[in-house]
Coordinates of C-alpha atoms and ligand atoms in Angstrom, one line a residue:
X1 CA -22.0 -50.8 -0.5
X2 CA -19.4 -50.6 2.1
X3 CA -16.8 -49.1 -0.2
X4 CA -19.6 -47.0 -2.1
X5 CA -20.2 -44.7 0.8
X6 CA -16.2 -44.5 1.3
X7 CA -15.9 -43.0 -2.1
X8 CA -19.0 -41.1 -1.6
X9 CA -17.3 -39.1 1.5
X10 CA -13.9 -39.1 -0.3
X11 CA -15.5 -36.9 -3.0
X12 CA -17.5 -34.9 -0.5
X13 CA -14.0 -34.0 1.5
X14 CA -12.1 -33.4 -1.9
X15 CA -14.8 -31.5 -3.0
X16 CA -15.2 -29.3 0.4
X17 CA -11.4 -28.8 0.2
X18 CA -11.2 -27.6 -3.4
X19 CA -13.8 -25.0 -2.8
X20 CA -12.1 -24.0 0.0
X21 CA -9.1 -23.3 -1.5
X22 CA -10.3 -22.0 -4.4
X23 CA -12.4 -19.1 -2.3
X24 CA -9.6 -18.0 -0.3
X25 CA -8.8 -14.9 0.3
X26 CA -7.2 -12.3 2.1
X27 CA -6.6 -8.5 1.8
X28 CA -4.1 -6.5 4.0
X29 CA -3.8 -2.3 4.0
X30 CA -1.3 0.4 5.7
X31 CA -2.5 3.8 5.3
X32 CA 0.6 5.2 6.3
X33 CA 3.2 4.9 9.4
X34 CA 4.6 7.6 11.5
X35 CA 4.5 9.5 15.1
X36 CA 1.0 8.9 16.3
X37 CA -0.3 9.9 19.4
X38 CA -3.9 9.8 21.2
X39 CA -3.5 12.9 22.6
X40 CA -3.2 14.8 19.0
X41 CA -5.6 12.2 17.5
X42 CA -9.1 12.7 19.0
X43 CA -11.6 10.4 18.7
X44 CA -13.4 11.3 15.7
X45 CA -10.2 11.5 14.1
X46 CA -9.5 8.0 14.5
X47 CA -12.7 6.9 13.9
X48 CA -12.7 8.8 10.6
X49 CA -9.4 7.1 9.4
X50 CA -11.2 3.4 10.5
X51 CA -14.4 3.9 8.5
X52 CA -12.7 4.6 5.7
X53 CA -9.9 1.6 5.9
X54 CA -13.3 -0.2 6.7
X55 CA -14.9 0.9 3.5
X56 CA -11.7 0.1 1.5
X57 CA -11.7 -3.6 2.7
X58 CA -15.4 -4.0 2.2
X59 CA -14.9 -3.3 -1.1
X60 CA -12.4 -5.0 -1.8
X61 CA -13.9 -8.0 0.0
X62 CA -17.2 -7.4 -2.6
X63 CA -14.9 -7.3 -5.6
X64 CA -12.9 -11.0 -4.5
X65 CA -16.4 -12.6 -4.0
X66 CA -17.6 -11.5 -7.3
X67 CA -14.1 -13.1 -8.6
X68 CA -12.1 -9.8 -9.6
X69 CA -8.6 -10.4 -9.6
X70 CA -5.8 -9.1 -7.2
X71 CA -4.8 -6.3 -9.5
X72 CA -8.3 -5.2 -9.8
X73 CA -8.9 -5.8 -6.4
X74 CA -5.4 -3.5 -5.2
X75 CA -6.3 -1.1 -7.9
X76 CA -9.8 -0.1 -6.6
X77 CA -9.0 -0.7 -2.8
X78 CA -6.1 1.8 -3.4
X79 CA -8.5 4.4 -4.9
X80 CA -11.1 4.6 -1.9
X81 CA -7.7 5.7 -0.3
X82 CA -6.0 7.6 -3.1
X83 CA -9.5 9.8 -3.3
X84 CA -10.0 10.4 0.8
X85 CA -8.3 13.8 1.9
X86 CA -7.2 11.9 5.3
X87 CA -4.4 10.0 3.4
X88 CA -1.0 11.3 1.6
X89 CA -2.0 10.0 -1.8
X90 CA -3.9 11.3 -4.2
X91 CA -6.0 13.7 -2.8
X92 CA -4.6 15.2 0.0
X93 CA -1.3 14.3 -1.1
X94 CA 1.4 16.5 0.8
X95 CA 3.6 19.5 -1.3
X96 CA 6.3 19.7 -2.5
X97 CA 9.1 22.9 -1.7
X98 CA 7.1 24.7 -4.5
X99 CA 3.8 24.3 -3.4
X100 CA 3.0 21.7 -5.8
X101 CA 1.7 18.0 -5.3
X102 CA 3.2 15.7 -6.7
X103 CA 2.5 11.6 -6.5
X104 CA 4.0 8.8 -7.2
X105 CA 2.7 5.0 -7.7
X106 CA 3.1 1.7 -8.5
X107 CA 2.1 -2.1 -8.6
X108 CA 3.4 -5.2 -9.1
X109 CA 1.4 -8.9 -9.9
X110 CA 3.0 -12.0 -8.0
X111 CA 1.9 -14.3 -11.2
X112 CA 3.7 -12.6 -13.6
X113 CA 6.7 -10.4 -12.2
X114 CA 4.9 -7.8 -14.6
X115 CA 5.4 -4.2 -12.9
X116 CA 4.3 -0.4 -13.4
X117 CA 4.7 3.1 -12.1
X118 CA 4.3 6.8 -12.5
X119 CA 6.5 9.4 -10.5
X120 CA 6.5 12.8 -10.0
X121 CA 3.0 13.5 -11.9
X122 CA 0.6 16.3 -11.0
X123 CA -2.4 15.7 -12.7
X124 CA -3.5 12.1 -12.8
X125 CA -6.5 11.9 -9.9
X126 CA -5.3 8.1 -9.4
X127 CA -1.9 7.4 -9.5
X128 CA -2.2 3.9 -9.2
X129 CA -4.6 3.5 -12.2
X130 CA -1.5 5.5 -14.2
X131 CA 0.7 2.8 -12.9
X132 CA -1.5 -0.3 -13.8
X133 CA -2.2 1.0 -17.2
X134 CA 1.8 1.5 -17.8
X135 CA 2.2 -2.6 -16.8
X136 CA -0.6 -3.6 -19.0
X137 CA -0.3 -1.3 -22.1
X138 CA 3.0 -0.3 -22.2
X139 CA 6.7 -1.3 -22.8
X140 CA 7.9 0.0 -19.8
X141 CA 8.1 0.2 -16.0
X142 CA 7.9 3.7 -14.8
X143 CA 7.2 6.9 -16.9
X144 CA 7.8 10.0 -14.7
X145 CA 6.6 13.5 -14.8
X146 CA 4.7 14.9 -17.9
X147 CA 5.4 12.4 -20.0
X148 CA 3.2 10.2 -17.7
X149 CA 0.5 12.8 -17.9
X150 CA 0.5 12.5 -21.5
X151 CA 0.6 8.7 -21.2
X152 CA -2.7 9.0 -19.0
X153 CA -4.2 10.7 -21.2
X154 CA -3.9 8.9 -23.8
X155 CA -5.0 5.7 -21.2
X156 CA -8.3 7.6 -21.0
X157 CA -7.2 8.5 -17.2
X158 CA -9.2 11.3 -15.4
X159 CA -6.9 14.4 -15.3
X160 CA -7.4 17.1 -12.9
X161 CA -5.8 20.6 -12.3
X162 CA -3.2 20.0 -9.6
X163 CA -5.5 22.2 -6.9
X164 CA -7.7 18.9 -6.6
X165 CA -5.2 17.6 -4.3
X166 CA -4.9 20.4 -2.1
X167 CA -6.0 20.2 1.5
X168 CA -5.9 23.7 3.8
X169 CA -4.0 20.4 7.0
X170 CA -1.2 19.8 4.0
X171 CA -0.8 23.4 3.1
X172 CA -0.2 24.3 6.7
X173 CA 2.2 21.7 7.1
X174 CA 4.4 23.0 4.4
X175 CA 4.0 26.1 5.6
X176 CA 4.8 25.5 9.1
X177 CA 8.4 23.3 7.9
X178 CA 9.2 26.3 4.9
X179 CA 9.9 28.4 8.8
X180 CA 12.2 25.7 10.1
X181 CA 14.4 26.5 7.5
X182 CA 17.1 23.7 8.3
X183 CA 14.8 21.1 8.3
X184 CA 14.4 19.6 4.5
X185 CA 11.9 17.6 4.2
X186 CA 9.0 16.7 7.1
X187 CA 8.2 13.3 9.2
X188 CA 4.8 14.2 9.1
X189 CA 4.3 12.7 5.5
X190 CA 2.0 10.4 7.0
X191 CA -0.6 8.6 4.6
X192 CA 1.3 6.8 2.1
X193 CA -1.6 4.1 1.1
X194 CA -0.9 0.3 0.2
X195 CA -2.5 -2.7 -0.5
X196 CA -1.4 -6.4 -1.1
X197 CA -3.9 -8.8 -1.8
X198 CA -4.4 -12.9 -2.3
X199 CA -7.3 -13.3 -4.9
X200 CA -9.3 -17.0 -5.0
X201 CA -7.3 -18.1 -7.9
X202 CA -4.2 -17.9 -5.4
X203 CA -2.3 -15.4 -7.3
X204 CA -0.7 -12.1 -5.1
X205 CA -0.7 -8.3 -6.4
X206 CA 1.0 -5.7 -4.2
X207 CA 0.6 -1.5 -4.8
X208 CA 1.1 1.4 -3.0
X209 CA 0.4 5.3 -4.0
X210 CA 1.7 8.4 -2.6
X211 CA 2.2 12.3 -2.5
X212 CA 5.5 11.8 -0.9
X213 CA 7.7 13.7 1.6
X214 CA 6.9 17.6 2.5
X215 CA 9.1 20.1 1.1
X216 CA 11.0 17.8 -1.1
X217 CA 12.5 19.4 -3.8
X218 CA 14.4 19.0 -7.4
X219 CA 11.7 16.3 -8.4
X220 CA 12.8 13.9 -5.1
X221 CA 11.2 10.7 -5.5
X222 CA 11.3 8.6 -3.5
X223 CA 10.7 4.3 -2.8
X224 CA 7.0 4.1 -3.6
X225 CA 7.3 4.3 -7.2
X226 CA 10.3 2.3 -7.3
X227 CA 9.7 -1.8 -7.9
X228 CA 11.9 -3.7 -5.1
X229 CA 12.0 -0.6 -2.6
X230 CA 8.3 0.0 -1.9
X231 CA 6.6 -2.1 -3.7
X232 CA 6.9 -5.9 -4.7
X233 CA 5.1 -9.2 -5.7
X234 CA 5.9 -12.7 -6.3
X235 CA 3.7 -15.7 -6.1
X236 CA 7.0 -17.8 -5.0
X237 CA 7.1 -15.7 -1.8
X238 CA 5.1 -12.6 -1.1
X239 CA 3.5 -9.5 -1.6
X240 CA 4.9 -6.0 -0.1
X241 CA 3.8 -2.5 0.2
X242 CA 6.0 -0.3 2.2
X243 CA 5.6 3.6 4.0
X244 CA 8.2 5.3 5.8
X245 CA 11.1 7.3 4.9
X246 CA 11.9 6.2 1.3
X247 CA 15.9 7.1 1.3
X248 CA 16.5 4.7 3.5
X249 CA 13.9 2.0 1.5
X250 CA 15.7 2.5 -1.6
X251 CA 19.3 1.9 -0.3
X252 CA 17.8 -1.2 1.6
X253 CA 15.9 -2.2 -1.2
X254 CA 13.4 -2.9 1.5
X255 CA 10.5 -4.9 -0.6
X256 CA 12.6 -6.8 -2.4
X257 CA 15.3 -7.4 0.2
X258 CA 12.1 -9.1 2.3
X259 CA 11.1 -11.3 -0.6
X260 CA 14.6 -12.3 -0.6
X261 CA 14.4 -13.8 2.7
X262 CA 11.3 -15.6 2.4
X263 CA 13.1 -17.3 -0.9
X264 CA 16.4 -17.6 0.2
X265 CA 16.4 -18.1 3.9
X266 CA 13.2 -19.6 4.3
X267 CA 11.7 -17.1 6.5
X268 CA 8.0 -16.5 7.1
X269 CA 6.8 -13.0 5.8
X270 CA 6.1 -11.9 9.2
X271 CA 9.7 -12.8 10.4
X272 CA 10.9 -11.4 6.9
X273 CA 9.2 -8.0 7.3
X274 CA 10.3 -7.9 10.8
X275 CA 14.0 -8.7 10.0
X276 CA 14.1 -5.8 7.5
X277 CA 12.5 -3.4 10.1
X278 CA 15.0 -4.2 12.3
X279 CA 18.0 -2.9 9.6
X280 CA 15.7 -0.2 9.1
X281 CA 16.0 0.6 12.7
X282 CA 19.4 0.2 12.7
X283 CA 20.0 2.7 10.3
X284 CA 18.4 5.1 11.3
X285 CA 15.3 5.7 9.2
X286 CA 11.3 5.1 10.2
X287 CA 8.7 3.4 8.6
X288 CA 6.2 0.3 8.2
X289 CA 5.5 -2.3 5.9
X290 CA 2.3 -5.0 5.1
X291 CA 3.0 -8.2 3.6
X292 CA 1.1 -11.2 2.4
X293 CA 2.0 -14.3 1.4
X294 CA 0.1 -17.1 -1.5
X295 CA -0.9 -19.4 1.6
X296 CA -2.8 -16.4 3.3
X297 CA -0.1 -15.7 6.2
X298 CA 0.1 -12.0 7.1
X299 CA 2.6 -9.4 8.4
X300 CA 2.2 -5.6 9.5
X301 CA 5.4 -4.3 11.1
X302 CA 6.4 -1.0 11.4
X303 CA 9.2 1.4 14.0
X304 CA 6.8 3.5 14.7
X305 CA 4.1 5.1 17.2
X306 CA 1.0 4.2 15.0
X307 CA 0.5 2.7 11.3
X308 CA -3.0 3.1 9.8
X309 CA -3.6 -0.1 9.0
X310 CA -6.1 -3.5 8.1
X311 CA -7.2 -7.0 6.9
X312 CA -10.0 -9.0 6.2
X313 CA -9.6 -12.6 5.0
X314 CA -12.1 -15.0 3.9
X315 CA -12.4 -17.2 7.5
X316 CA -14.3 -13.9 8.6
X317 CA -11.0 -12.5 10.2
X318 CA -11.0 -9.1 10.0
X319 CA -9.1 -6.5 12.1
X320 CA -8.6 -2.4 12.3
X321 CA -5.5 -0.3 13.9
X322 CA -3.9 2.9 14.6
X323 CA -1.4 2.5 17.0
X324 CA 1.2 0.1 17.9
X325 CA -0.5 -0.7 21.3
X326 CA -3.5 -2.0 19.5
X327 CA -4.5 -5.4 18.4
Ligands
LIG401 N1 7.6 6.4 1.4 C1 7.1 7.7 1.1 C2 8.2 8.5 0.4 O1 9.3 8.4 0.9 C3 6.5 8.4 2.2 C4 5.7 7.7 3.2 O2 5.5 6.5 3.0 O3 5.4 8.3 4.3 O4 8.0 9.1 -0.5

């Protein structure tokens, strides 16, 4: 009898864990880094930015509990983003020298190693649906340009004239940098959107979309697009979106570079991220970066004043920011 009600509270613990485990969850988002202030940020401003970083993690939340996957999950949290004119991606996407828009995308699954992007296209509304339809029904990693437009297309993608992405705040800000002549390209890109995500079957997805830097010219991409600078995902370690000035991400290989040291040199992904802001620093260049690892820890570092940024995991944790002296 004794022994009975042992293996009766065995199977009760075994079977409380399991479910535990199996309904974990976590999702983190940046919604950009860069020089944020209070002063030129009023209050409904901010508030603006957190209902919709809000919205995105409630949906994305929804979609884990009804068991959608992490690519699905990063796919359609990246979209509330990609079709708000407050971010740099998608809609509202900053211009380029020519008075174009003109976005780049990617995503990367942690099970798999499987990776796509698009860069440099001006018609596909979501970038980042381009970008998972090139790693799932395609040979390649990144088509670029109109050959990605045709690609979408043929992905049954919505295409839009490139005036949807125009915003009158994006406009201006080209404008205002095409009468600094000397300066080439702006800091105040900021909006680059990116989400990693744990789903409940323990497997890690990381994306991030973009419009890119103001004024950049001669089809400039730069790290968002690019697997190992802004963007990576591997079960084994982590899951990293990046935002900042992408030069500098692509000769650190910054995403990469951060999985690195959580395989190699056994760092956590918060000491990780952290270590490759500091040679980020060191160099020169601005920025942030989220990061999520497969047992749930998170990491949201940036240089910065402010990053727009958010998680919600399945204990109930959840948590909202703007700038650096929050949270
Ligand atoms: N990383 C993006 C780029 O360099 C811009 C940003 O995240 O603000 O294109």
């Amino acid at each position: 009898m004794k022994q009975n009600l042992v293996l009766f509270f065995l199977a009760l613990i075994f079977t409380a864990t399991t479910t535990f485990a199996q309904e974990k969850y976590v999702i983190v988002i940046h919604g950009g880094a860069g020089v944020m202030s209070r002063d030129k940020m009023n209050e409904e401003l901010r508030a603006e930015y957190k209902a919709k970083l809000d919205e995105a993690l409630t949906l994305g939340e929804q979609l884990l509990k009804d068991g959608a996957d992490a690519t699905e999950v990063v796919v359609k949290v990246i979209n509330v983003m990609e079709d708000s004119p407050l971010f740099n991606a998608g809609k509202g996407a900053v211009f380029t020298h020519d008075g174009f828009n003109e976005l780049d995308a990617s995503i990367m699954e942690g099970k798999t190693l499987n990776a796509g992007a698009v860069s440099g296209v001006r018609d596909i509304k979501n970038p980042i649906c381009a970008a998972r339809a090139v790693m799932e029904n395609s040979e390649h990693v990144m088509l670029s340009g109109t050959g990605a437009s045709e690609f979408a297309k043929l992905q049954g993608l919505e295409i839009v004239p490139n005036k949807y992405f125009y915003t009158e705040r994006r406009y201006e800000s080209l404008q205002q940098l095409l009468k600094k002549e000397r300066e080439r390209t702006s800091k105040d890109n900021m909006g680059t959107v990116g989400c990693v995500v744990l789903d409940t079957k323990g497997n890690l997805c990381a994306g991030t979309s973009t419009g890119g830097m103001t004024n950049k010219k001669y089809g400039r991409i730069g790290d968002s697009p690019i697997i190992g600078a802004g963007t990576y995902a591997n079960n084994k370690t982590c899951a990293v979106s990046c935002t900042g000035h992408g030069e500098y991400y692509i000769r650190l290989g910054f995403a990469r570079d951060i999985s690195a040291l959580v395989e190699y040199k056994n760092l956590s992904v918060d000491e990780a991220c952290r270590a490759e802001i500091d040679k980020l620093s060191k160099m020169g260049g601005t920025g942030g970066v989220i990061g999520l690892d497969a047992k749930g820890n998170i990491a949201m570092e940036f240089n910065t004043s402010g990053m727009f940024r958010g998680y919600i995991k399945s204990t109930g944790e959840k948590d909202i920011a703007i700038f650096k002296d929050e949270n």
